[in-house]
Amino acid sequence: MKKLTTLFLFSLAISVFAVEGGSCVVSGFVTDSASGEAIAGANLKIEGEPYGAACNIHGFYTIPAIPKGGPFTLVVSAIGYKSIKKQIVCSEEPIRLDFELAEEAIVAEEVVIEAKRVGGMEDPYVGHTIVESRLVKYSPGLAEPDLFRSLQLLPGVLAISDFTSGLYIWGLSPGENLILLDNIRVYNPTHLMGFFSTFIVEAVREANLVKGGYPAKWGGSLGSVLEVTNKDGNRKNFEGMAQLSLLSGKFLVEGPVANGSYMVGGRRTWIDLATKMLKNQDTMEEDIPYYFYDIQGRVNQDFTDRDIATFSFYAGDDIFAIEEDEENPPEDPGDTLHPEENDDDFEYRWGNVTLSAQWTHIFNERLFGHMVLAGSRFRAKLEGDNNDFNLNNSVGDVSLKGDMSYFYSNEHTLSFGGMLKWRECHFKIDEAGYEEEPGSGEESTFSYDKYTGASIIALYGEEEYKPNIFWRVQAGLRTEYATNGGYFRVGPRLSAQRRIDDLTTLRFATGAYYQYIHLHNPLEDQGFAVLDVWVPVDDDLKAAVASHFVLGMDTDHLPAHLSTNIYYKRMFHLIEARERFVFLVEDDIHSVFYEGDGWAAGFDLSLEGKLGPFAGWVGYGLGWTMRHMGDANDGLNNGEPYYPKYDRRHSLKLSLGYKPHPRLNLTAAFC
């Protein structure tokens, strides 16, 4: 660990003296002119020169070394916004330029969920897509727009059934994906047993999805990364929205506050209220005592033109509660051995809470930093009548993270940072008043309480090298140490981009990834996410390992934009429950789970474009997913490899948008 830290400091010291002389640095933020929201992925380019940059997720850019002289024409552009030009003259003094872009009128092609590449053809990531909230709103959905179901329109992103919004991406399951909300991990991001995602679409600015081969700044997951960013809130004007649908009611308020902005959104479903009303009108025999709610928000303050503080929060619960029917009491209230003859109280509640405080600081025109202090918790609680049965299941963490970017020349950018995380898992069951032997009349009590706490320490460094306009290479290293099991792991990451011409780019990425917590979902085969149990690794249960190899290509030489990817992922130390439905009530983890390995491989492509008043895309995926658990003496499928349920050989996605009138958008999708 000390050697790695020394290496980081040495690299940084070299970079300080590698600054090009006789040049200037241009940096600043790009925001929406109407709301003041950051525009991630906005492009900045010097006309006729090989100098440019793309905004990061905070809307910040740096062009490190523009030659002294000028005037130069700086062009600022982003998908869905009007481009602007600015004349600049470079001396050796740094230039700070902030830009505000105005939205263009929404046209038919923007109605369709489409890939938006950060930096356009210069995006170094493979299988990378940014989906904006405004596009999700126009996407066909069940009852109301949903972020996860919109993402399922992308090639390579699947659902195990029509009943779940869980994301099965390039052969890996939801528990193997890293899902972040404002840099905070969300452990169970679904409602209604996986039918809807937890995120309120109107409160989200965008979702950043990397399907595989992601860089060193992310870790702790075998599969893909989905980074969801809340809206900052309108910095110019107060806005509010209220909406009622057959499923739910929701609101969103945003506006300026002091030297910043705020945004608060909320949602609650009507399932319990509507069915109770129908029951009272004798339209239904029984009501459905279930509902869920969400509330999420964000507050931003600019203390200086170099310091931005952000506070972000989310809370949401699913609640299923049955109360004793007072009008029809049970014939024998004291009969605890035959609960089916009683109308007992029952409540099952599960949900997430996240909190974060973030600080964005521009140390100078070349050094950008972002620090996060965050906490996240998922918990499920089940209570039976008179506390005869109680189940408590929770997973949570507190994290301190820092990410730095140093733009020391047009050819070199150094990124580095680290994370300190404390994570705890708790699973507890108490059951009383049941018969161990049917007919004995003797009641027994059962209790199980398992708590695990662990720390995870991670450091990473990454160098981006652009020797010319044709090549871009990112080489990184991530080291992780997990105290539960004493695992020290080193994960190299490498990606490369070769620009063939102005319209075609090839990309490659590979890396090693580790996961120190497993997800056990007893109802995964049925497509429901309601009883999720997170199982931490230890001396006996190994940390999961994966290697990614991804190759991609994008071209605009055809009448429609073509994007295609080939991937292979190899995994080790995976787990699978021995029984279809099992609670974790054994200290010997191998009596509950099989341990094995697997792989996933496939190919996907998408064509998107416009024909007359119509715009849309077609996506196709071909994939294989294989698992191997145990051996011939003790294993699934007699120890032979098998295809899990979420293995899908072929998938076809179609999306079509049509705008016959400025106020009318028609969309259709097939997947």
XYZ file of C-alpha atoms in Angstrom:
671
model
C 0.000 0.000 0.000
C 2.841 2.412 0.854
C 4.546 1.659 -2.453
C 1.368 2.394 -4.385
C 0.851 5.691 -2.537
C 4.435 6.663 -3.318
C 3.834 5.863 -6.975
C 0.795 8.175 -7.063
C 2.724 11.045 -5.467
C 5.653 10.495 -7.811
C 3.363 10.564 -10.869
C 1.735 13.754 -9.631
C 5.121 15.391 -9.044
C 6.233 14.524 -12.577
C 2.987 15.933 -13.991
C 3.555 19.285 -12.253
C 6.803 19.774 -14.178
C 5.368 18.453 -17.454
C 3.269 21.566 -18.122
C 3.824 22.920 -21.591
C 5.312 26.400 -21.828
C 4.137 29.143 -24.186
C 0.511 28.132 -23.875
C -2.640 28.924 -21.902
C -5.272 26.915 -20.109
C -8.986 27.448 -20.830
C -11.428 26.042 -18.275
C -14.901 26.564 -16.868
C -18.427 25.199 -16.598
C -21.111 24.600 -19.252
C -24.700 24.909 -18.027
C -28.281 25.092 -19.269
C -29.273 28.726 -19.871
C -32.828 28.209 -18.611
C -32.152 26.272 -15.405
C -28.441 26.585 -14.645
C -28.093 22.764 -14.665
C -24.686 21.340 -15.569
C -24.460 19.813 -19.066
C -22.344 16.660 -18.816
C -20.696 15.631 -22.069
C -20.787 19.066 -23.723
C -18.018 19.344 -26.323
C -15.569 22.219 -26.701
C -13.382 22.430 -29.801
C -10.986 24.979 -31.296
C -11.946 25.332 -34.964
C -9.234 24.071 -37.284
C -6.987 22.961 -34.417
C -6.516 19.604 -32.599
C -7.472 21.084 -29.232
C -10.664 20.317 -27.374
C -12.300 18.767 -24.326
C -15.539 17.286 -23.024
C -17.321 18.323 -19.832
C -17.307 15.860 -16.954
C -20.444 14.908 -15.033
C -20.264 18.213 -13.121
C -20.210 20.254 -16.340
C -16.531 21.233 -15.870
C -13.995 21.238 -18.713
C -10.297 22.014 -19.167
C -8.375 22.539 -22.398
C -4.875 22.338 -20.947
C -2.520 23.784 -23.551
C -3.682 26.110 -26.337
C -0.684 27.752 -28.057
C -0.020 31.378 -27.303
C -1.594 33.650 -29.921
C -4.864 33.792 -31.777
C -7.565 34.735 -32.199
C -9.027 31.221 -31.998
C -12.675 30.242 -32.402
C -13.937 28.071 -29.563
C -17.087 26.084 -30.445
C -19.307 24.778 -27.629
C -21.934 22.137 -28.471
C -24.127 19.501 -26.860
C -26.885 17.215 -28.090
C -30.241 18.978 -27.780
C -28.672 22.462 -27.424
C -27.810 25.298 -29.786
C -24.080 25.577 -30.426
C -22.259 28.816 -29.645
C -18.896 30.258 -30.706
C -16.462 32.412 -28.766
C -13.343 34.208 -29.973
C -10.355 33.852 -27.637
C -6.775 35.121 -27.638
C -4.252 33.135 -25.609
C -1.469 34.605 -23.556
C 0.294 32.604 -20.869
C -2.409 33.553 -18.360
C -5.213 31.019 -17.678
C -8.646 31.837 -19.110
C -11.874 31.077 -17.224
C -14.900 30.845 -19.532
C -18.329 29.658 -18.369
C -20.967 29.002 -21.032
C -24.757 28.771 -20.978
C -26.404 26.800 -23.783
C -30.030 27.193 -24.852
C -32.123 24.115 -25.618
C -33.256 23.447 -29.158
C -36.878 22.544 -29.815
C -37.459 18.815 -29.286
C -37.616 17.021 -32.620
C -38.728 13.527 -33.437
C -35.326 11.867 -33.020
C -34.986 13.208 -29.473
C -38.218 11.491 -28.483
C -36.473 8.155 -28.927
C -34.208 6.876 -26.156
C -30.809 7.163 -27.791
C -27.158 6.904 -26.882
C -25.428 10.180 -26.108
C -21.675 9.799 -26.045
C -19.595 11.953 -23.714
C -17.147 13.687 -26.031
C -18.862 12.291 -29.140
C -16.573 10.059 -31.163
C -13.773 10.653 -28.636
C -15.521 8.841 -25.781
C -12.982 6.276 -24.452
C -15.603 4.021 -22.807
C -17.039 0.960 -24.556
C -20.754 0.208 -24.275
C -21.350 3.667 -22.840
C -24.719 5.435 -22.892
C -26.081 8.538 -21.206
C -29.875 8.740 -21.046
C -31.395 12.083 -20.116
C -34.511 12.384 -17.968
C -36.388 14.319 -20.634
C -35.961 11.403 -23.051
C -37.251 8.889 -20.479
C -40.460 10.938 -20.165
C -41.222 10.329 -23.834
C -40.430 6.631 -23.668
C -43.379 4.190 -23.561
C -43.876 2.814 -20.044
C -46.197 0.810 -17.822
C -48.566 3.259 -16.097
C -45.822 5.925 -15.936
C -42.266 6.548 -17.223
C -39.622 4.442 -15.501
C -35.856 4.803 -15.786
C -34.958 1.099 -15.595
C -37.604 0.050 -18.112
C -36.345 2.741 -20.479
C -32.808 1.384 -20.113
C -34.160 -2.048 -21.069
C -34.747 -0.623 -24.550
C -30.958 -0.546 -24.998
C -29.236 -3.535 -26.642
C -27.486 -5.777 -24.133
C -29.827 -4.740 -21.280
C -32.448 -7.370 -20.412
C -35.167 -8.165 -17.888
C -35.663 -11.678 -16.550
C -39.451 -11.277 -16.937
C -42.183 -8.733 -17.664
C -42.678 -8.340 -13.904
C -39.299 -6.849 -13.058
C -37.358 -3.722 -13.896
C -34.126 -5.340 -12.663
C -31.228 -4.908 -15.095
C -29.458 -7.985 -16.473
C -26.580 -6.434 -18.416
C -24.188 -8.370 -20.635
C -24.777 -11.644 -18.833
C -24.628 -10.530 -15.198
C -27.490 -10.223 -12.711
C -28.711 -7.107 -10.812
C -26.684 -7.967 -7.698
C -23.489 -7.774 -9.761
C -24.144 -4.228 -11.018
C -22.987 -1.066 -9.245
C -25.912 1.382 -9.051
C -25.152 4.854 -7.737
C -27.403 7.817 -6.951
C -25.342 10.999 -6.625
C -22.224 8.902 -5.871
C -24.082 6.802 -3.265
C -24.605 3.062 -3.712
C -28.271 1.976 -3.721
C -28.581 -1.673 -2.714
C -32.145 -2.444 -3.815
C -33.286 0.186 -6.357
C -36.735 -1.274 -7.099
C -40.357 -1.094 -5.947
C -43.334 -3.462 -6.152
C -41.120 -6.585 -6.009
C -38.950 -5.215 -8.811
C -41.747 -3.920 -11.051
C -40.632 -0.259 -10.873
C -37.331 1.477 -10.163
C -36.999 3.681 -7.088
C -35.947 6.819 -8.938
C -38.460 9.576 -9.702
C -37.886 10.359 -13.371
C -38.684 14.081 -13.014
C -36.054 14.420 -10.247
C -33.259 12.778 -12.258
C -30.996 14.740 -14.585
C -29.463 11.767 -16.391
C -28.313 8.170 -16.093
C -24.795 7.199 -17.126
C -24.472 3.491 -18.035
C -21.170 1.678 -18.726
C -21.916 -1.965 -19.590
C -18.404 -3.300 -19.132
C -14.692 -2.530 -19.068
C -15.226 0.505 -16.847
C -12.260 2.558 -15.548
C -10.387 2.454 -12.247
C -12.430 5.120 -10.437
C -15.253 2.573 -9.981
C -14.975 -0.696 -8.082
C -16.727 -3.197 -5.841
C -18.856 -4.731 -8.589
C -18.368 -7.494 -11.170
C -20.713 -6.233 -13.864
C -21.779 -2.821 -15.065
C -21.983 0.686 -13.599
C -25.148 2.805 -13.611
C -24.509 6.310 -12.304
C -27.775 8.227 -11.705
C -27.502 11.972 -11.095
C -30.202 14.075 -9.442
C -31.180 17.413 -10.897
C -29.448 20.394 -9.315
C -32.657 22.400 -9.346
C -33.458 25.514 -11.346
C -30.974 28.267 -10.448
C -32.958 30.955 -12.301
C -36.659 30.548 -11.505
C -39.027 28.701 -9.204
C -40.814 25.779 -10.863
C -43.293 23.258 -9.592
C -45.084 20.221 -10.928
C -47.857 17.954 -9.642
C -49.073 14.886 -11.477
C -51.761 12.269 -10.897
C -51.947 8.935 -12.696
C -53.811 5.668 -12.234
C -50.822 4.351 -10.287
C -49.544 7.281 -8.222
C -49.379 10.938 -7.412
C -46.107 12.869 -7.487
C -44.711 16.362 -7.194
C -41.509 18.255 -7.877
C -40.481 21.719 -6.719
C -37.228 23.476 -7.577
C -35.784 26.938 -7.583
C -32.975 29.259 -6.551
C -31.900 29.579 -2.925
C -29.121 31.923 -1.744
C -26.241 31.387 -4.179
C -27.456 28.045 -5.465
C -30.550 25.934 -5.969
C -32.721 23.202 -4.501
C -34.890 20.363 -5.806
C -37.346 18.145 -3.916
C -39.541 15.463 -5.454
C -41.952 12.936 -3.981
C -44.217 10.075 -5.077
C -46.846 7.831 -3.501
C -48.913 5.061 -5.062
C -52.698 4.678 -4.717
C -52.942 0.881 -4.769
C -54.103 0.573 -1.151
C -56.464 3.556 -1.256
C -58.034 2.664 -4.606
C -58.668 -0.992 -3.768
C -60.042 -0.069 -0.333
C -62.503 2.316 -1.974
C -63.544 -0.408 -4.431
C -64.000 -2.824 -1.530
C -66.206 -0.323 0.320
C -68.325 -0.042 -2.830
C -68.582 -3.857 -3.008
C -66.726 -3.836 -6.325
C -63.894 -5.939 -4.861
C -64.083 -8.601 -2.175
C -60.693 -7.722 -0.667
C -58.492 -4.675 -0.814
C -54.741 -4.740 -1.445
C -53.025 -3.129 1.572
C -49.867 -2.171 -0.296
C -48.227 1.090 -1.335
C -44.802 2.588 -1.858
C -43.409 6.081 -1.607
C -40.238 7.972 -2.551
C -38.798 11.334 -1.653
C -35.527 12.599 -3.070
C -33.823 15.937 -3.300
C -30.694 17.982 -3.644
C -29.431 21.356 -2.422
C -26.461 23.165 -4.041
C -24.527 26.205 -2.914
C -21.703 28.073 -4.681
C -19.466 29.491 -1.959
C -16.982 30.819 -4.516
C -16.509 30.390 -8.254
C -14.228 27.447 -7.334
C -16.233 25.811 -4.529
C -19.614 24.078 -4.810
C -21.230 22.227 -1.903
C -24.045 19.732 -2.447
C -26.359 17.906 -0.064
C -28.344 14.993 -1.536
C -30.887 12.618 -0.015
C -33.301 9.817 -0.884
C -35.803 7.791 1.153
C -38.316 5.227 -0.044
C -40.307 2.303 1.317
C -42.607 -0.463 0.155
C -45.268 -1.252 2.774
C -47.562 -4.266 2.787
C -49.709 -4.278 5.950
C -52.693 -6.422 6.871
C -54.684 -5.322 9.909
C -57.019 -7.500 11.948
C -60.592 -7.232 10.721
C -62.421 -5.753 13.724
C -65.857 -6.254 12.159
C -65.245 -10.001 11.747
C -63.025 -11.159 14.630
C -61.656 -14.718 14.605
C -63.738 -17.467 16.196
C -60.871 -18.400 18.536
C -58.536 -15.423 19.151
C -56.276 -17.559 21.340
C -55.569 -20.177 18.683
C -51.927 -19.447 17.858
C -51.258 -22.880 16.354
C -53.651 -22.333 13.442
C -52.948 -18.801 12.203
C -54.808 -19.446 8.966
C -58.039 -19.302 10.956
C -57.209 -15.867 12.395
C -57.107 -12.413 10.834
C -53.776 -11.477 12.375
C -51.914 -8.218 11.866
C -49.024 -8.501 9.461
C -46.570 -5.933 8.060
C -43.688 -6.243 5.665
C -41.717 -3.068 4.943
C -38.567 -2.675 2.862
C -36.723 0.282 1.387
C -33.656 2.497 1.076
C -32.275 5.623 2.710
C -29.282 7.549 1.313
C -27.567 10.769 2.404
C -24.516 12.552 1.055
C -22.510 15.744 1.462
C -20.298 16.609 -1.511
C -17.701 19.248 -2.210
C -16.496 20.175 -5.679
C -13.330 22.295 -5.709
C -11.234 23.729 -8.529
C -7.767 23.865 -6.983
C -6.459 25.593 -10.095
C -7.171 25.591 -13.825
C -5.561 22.163 -14.183
C -6.551 20.383 -10.966
C -10.202 19.441 -10.338
C -11.425 17.656 -7.214
C -14.642 16.096 -5.958
C -15.065 14.771 -2.400
C -18.016 12.798 -1.005
C -19.154 11.769 2.467
C -22.125 9.431 2.045
C -24.268 6.873 3.800
C -26.660 4.270 2.398
C -28.912 1.650 3.955
C -31.340 -0.961 2.676
C -33.485 -2.722 5.254
C -36.408 -5.102 5.261
C -38.623 -5.741 8.283
C -41.367 -8.317 8.640
C -43.609 -8.483 11.711
C -46.338 -10.998 12.510
C -49.191 -10.637 14.973
C -48.119 -10.285 18.620
C -44.490 -10.419 17.481
C -44.777 -14.182 16.955
C -42.571 -13.797 13.906
C -40.010 -11.049 13.251
C -37.492 -10.762 10.457
C -34.959 -7.949 10.151
C -32.547 -7.779 7.260
C -30.321 -4.812 6.478
C -27.178 -3.764 4.639
C -25.630 -0.330 4.915
C -22.428 1.614 4.550
C -20.728 4.919 5.294
C -18.173 6.061 2.715
C -15.592 8.783 2.329
C -14.449 9.207 -1.274
C -12.238 11.575 -3.220
C -11.587 11.900 -6.969
C -9.008 14.208 -8.548
C -8.216 15.054 -12.163
C -5.053 16.826 -13.222
C -4.948 18.138 -16.815
C -1.248 18.795 -17.251
C -1.056 18.852 -21.065
C -3.135 18.138 -24.148
C -1.533 14.686 -24.254
C -1.687 13.715 -20.561
C -4.385 13.696 -17.894
C -3.884 12.052 -14.508
C -6.864 10.871 -12.439
C -6.435 9.501 -8.930
C -8.375 9.058 -5.711
C -9.470 6.730 -2.993
C -12.285 5.457 -0.812
C -12.733 4.393 2.793
C -15.953 2.445 3.413
C -17.474 0.844 6.490
C -20.178 -1.700 5.600
C -22.370 -3.804 7.852
C -24.877 -6.583 7.216
C -27.458 -7.725 9.739
C -29.873 -10.660 9.449
C -32.144 -11.598 12.347
C -35.135 -13.954 12.732
C -37.261 -14.515 15.845
C -40.152 -16.970 15.718
C -42.373 -18.150 18.592
C -45.564 -20.149 18.988
C -45.109 -22.885 16.399
C -45.037 -26.686 16.614
C -41.799 -28.487 15.836
C -43.789 -31.724 15.538
C -47.292 -31.320 14.079
C -49.990 -32.374 16.547
C -47.741 -32.277 19.593
C -49.371 -29.139 20.983
C -45.982 -27.918 22.211
C -44.814 -24.481 21.167
C -41.180 -23.721 20.357
C -39.084 -20.624 19.925
C -36.417 -20.041 17.288
C -33.938 -17.184 17.134
C -31.044 -16.408 14.762
C -28.961 -13.238 14.769
C -26.043 -12.661 12.376
C -24.118 -9.364 12.195
C -21.043 -8.654 10.062
C -19.098 -5.413 9.854
C -16.139 -4.753 7.594
C -13.990 -1.976 6.167
C -12.966 -1.574 2.538
C -10.054 0.648 1.530
C -9.402 1.484 -2.126
C -6.838 3.593 -3.986
C -6.674 4.151 -7.725
C -4.642 5.999 -10.322
C -5.177 6.377 -14.052
C -3.213 8.041 -16.824
C -4.882 9.153 -20.063
C -2.508 9.580 -22.981
C -3.460 11.244 -26.291
C -0.347 11.279 -28.519
C -2.335 12.596 -31.513
C -5.891 13.047 -32.775
C -6.128 9.361 -33.708
C -5.224 7.583 -30.445
C -6.365 7.799 -26.838
C -5.194 5.310 -24.204
C -6.239 5.026 -20.543
C -4.129 2.844 -18.243
C -5.181 2.504 -14.626
C -4.691 0.508 -11.463
C -7.098 0.025 -8.562
C -6.068 -1.585 -5.276
C -8.629 -2.737 -2.704
C -8.341 -4.156 0.791
C -11.346 -5.757 2.537
C -10.975 -6.535 6.241
C -13.587 -9.321 6.158
C -11.370 -12.124 4.931
C -8.259 -9.949 4.697
C -8.475 -9.661 0.911
C -5.927 -7.459 -0.855
C -6.641 -7.216 -4.559
C -5.057 -5.322 -7.456
C -7.188 -4.604 -10.510
C -5.460 -3.320 -13.649
C -7.646 -1.426 -16.156
C -6.847 -0.579 -19.768
C -8.832 1.048 -22.546
C -7.853 2.357 -25.962
C -9.559 4.288 -28.708
C -8.488 4.471 -32.336
C -10.133 7.116 -34.458
C -10.195 5.841 -38.057
C -11.610 9.069 -39.488
C -14.049 11.803 -38.477
C -16.956 9.331 -38.716
C -15.568 6.036 -37.374
C -13.981 5.076 -34.045
C -12.786 1.737 -32.635
C -12.611 1.082 -28.864
C -11.201 -1.625 -26.620
C -11.347 -2.116 -22.844
C -10.258 -4.751 -20.369
C -9.867 -5.003 -16.615
C -10.024 -7.075 -13.440
C -12.908 -6.488 -11.002
C -13.729 -7.702 -7.468
C -16.880 -7.852 -5.360
C -16.883 -8.307 -1.571
C -20.587 -8.890 -1.039
C -23.000 -11.322 -2.727
C -26.732 -10.883 -3.331
C -29.055 -13.774 -2.516
C -32.564 -13.307 -3.904
C -34.740 -16.369 -3.188
C -37.321 -15.246 -5.766
C -34.928 -14.314 -8.579
C -36.160 -17.143 -10.831
C -39.661 -15.676 -10.589
C -38.341 -12.192 -11.377
C -39.245 -10.657 -7.995
C -36.928 -8.509 -5.865
C -38.529 -8.451 -2.425
C -36.482 -10.719 -0.134
C -32.970 -9.590 -1.113
C -30.307 -10.699 1.364
C -26.731 -9.434 1.030
C -24.055 -11.948 2.067
C -20.588 -10.511 2.862
C -17.459 -12.478 2.025
C -15.244 -13.882 4.780
C -12.455 -16.426 5.202
C -14.781 -19.166 3.951
C -16.841 -17.381 1.282
C -14.432 -16.009 -1.295
C -14.495 -12.572 -2.918
C -15.942 -12.759 -6.431
C -13.637 -12.024 -9.378
C -14.345 -11.007 -12.979
C -12.310 -10.148 -16.063
C -13.787 -8.068 -18.906
C -12.770 -7.929 -22.558
C -14.801 -5.544 -24.718
C -14.401 -4.316 -28.297
C -16.641 -1.626 -29.820
C -17.109 0.424 -32.970
C -19.128 3.512 -33.891
C -19.596 4.900 -37.373
C -21.696 7.483 -39.181
C -20.739 6.331 -42.690
C -24.153 4.658 -43.086
C -27.442 6.553 -43.476
C -28.065 5.637 -39.801
C -25.585 5.743 -36.901
C -24.178 2.270 -36.223
C -22.853 1.212 -32.817
C -21.688 -2.327 -32.127
C -19.945 -4.140 -29.238
C -18.414 -7.575 -28.638
C -17.850 -8.660 -25.021
C -16.529 -11.540 -22.937
C -16.701 -11.693 -19.126
C -15.150 -14.452 -17.019
C -16.262 -14.813 -13.376
C -15.044 -16.842 -10.370
C -16.318 -17.468 -6.804
C -19.995 -16.921 -7.627
C -22.687 -18.337 -5.341
C -26.061 -20.007 -5.875
C -28.510 -21.116 -3.166
C -28.886 -24.847 -2.625
C -32.630 -24.489 -2.147
C -34.902 -22.368 -4.307
C -36.121 -20.531 -1.213
C -33.819 -20.367 1.795
C -33.165 -17.999 4.684
C -29.643 -17.528 6.012
C -29.934 -19.371 9.304
C -26.741 -21.414 9.167
C -23.244 -20.397 10.239
C -21.723 -22.826 7.711
C -22.227 -20.823 4.528
C -21.470 -23.830 2.301
C -24.504 -25.610 3.717
C -26.617 -22.826 2.188
C -24.803 -22.016 -1.076
C -22.933 -23.690 -3.888
C -19.796 -21.882 -5.047
C -18.711 -21.841 -8.668
C -17.765 -19.848 -11.713
C -19.193 -18.732 -15.032
C -18.795 -16.678 -18.161
C -20.814 -14.433 -20.436
C -20.143 -13.559 -24.065
C -22.052 -11.828 -26.772
C -22.507 -9.240 -29.433
C -24.909 -6.334 -29.799
C -25.530 -3.568 -32.286
C -27.848 -0.631 -32.748
C -28.864 1.460 -35.740
C -30.435 4.842 -35.100
C -31.497 7.530 -37.472
C -34.297 9.498 -39.107
C -36.502 8.899 -42.133
C -38.831 11.754 -42.999
C -40.998 12.648 -39.978
C -40.024 9.401 -38.232
C -37.013 8.737 -36.050
C -36.022 5.614 -34.187
C -33.632 2.809 -33.665
C -33.327 -0.937 -33.859
C -31.090 -2.928 -31.542
C -30.128 -6.596 -31.641
C -28.261 -8.675 -29.091
C -26.816 -12.189 -29.280
C -25.511 -13.563 -26.000
C -24.561 -16.593 -23.945
C -24.441 -16.856 -20.152
C -23.061 -19.967 -18.462
C -22.761 -21.023 -14.807
C -20.959 -23.959 -13.184
C -21.788 -24.650 -9.523
C -20.220 -27.445 -7.484
C -19.135 -30.832 -8.796
C -20.640 -34.187 -9.724
C -20.914 -35.210 -6.057
C -22.354 -31.952 -4.786
C -23.460 -29.447 -7.401
C -26.248 -28.022 -9.479
C -27.059 -29.927 -12.682
C -24.845 -32.772 -11.401
C -21.864 -30.465 -11.525
C -22.242 -29.788 -15.250
C -22.320 -26.246 -16.727
C -25.811 -24.866 -17.268
C -27.571 -21.802 -18.659
C -29.271 -19.709 -15.929
C -32.766 -18.377 -16.456
C -31.572 -14.910 -17.446
C -29.530 -16.345 -20.331
C -31.134 -14.896 -23.469
C -29.804 -16.075 -26.821
C -31.468 -13.387 -28.942
C -33.018 -10.038 -28.137
C -34.553 -7.518 -30.505
C -35.332 -3.932 -29.519
C -37.312 -1.461 -31.635
C -38.147 2.142 -30.820
C -39.987 4.625 -33.033
C -40.857 8.279 -32.571
C -43.170 10.514 -34.600
C -43.958 14.184 -34.020
C -46.895 15.253 -36.226
C -47.434 18.490 -34.265
C -45.200 20.644 -32.020
C -47.368 19.667 -29.038
C -47.886 16.022 -29.931
C -45.313 13.222 -29.594
C -46.095 9.635 -30.524
C -43.746 6.843 -29.460
C -43.792 3.074 -29.697
C -41.374 0.408 -28.527
C -40.887 -3.342 -28.812
C -38.487 -5.460 -26.811
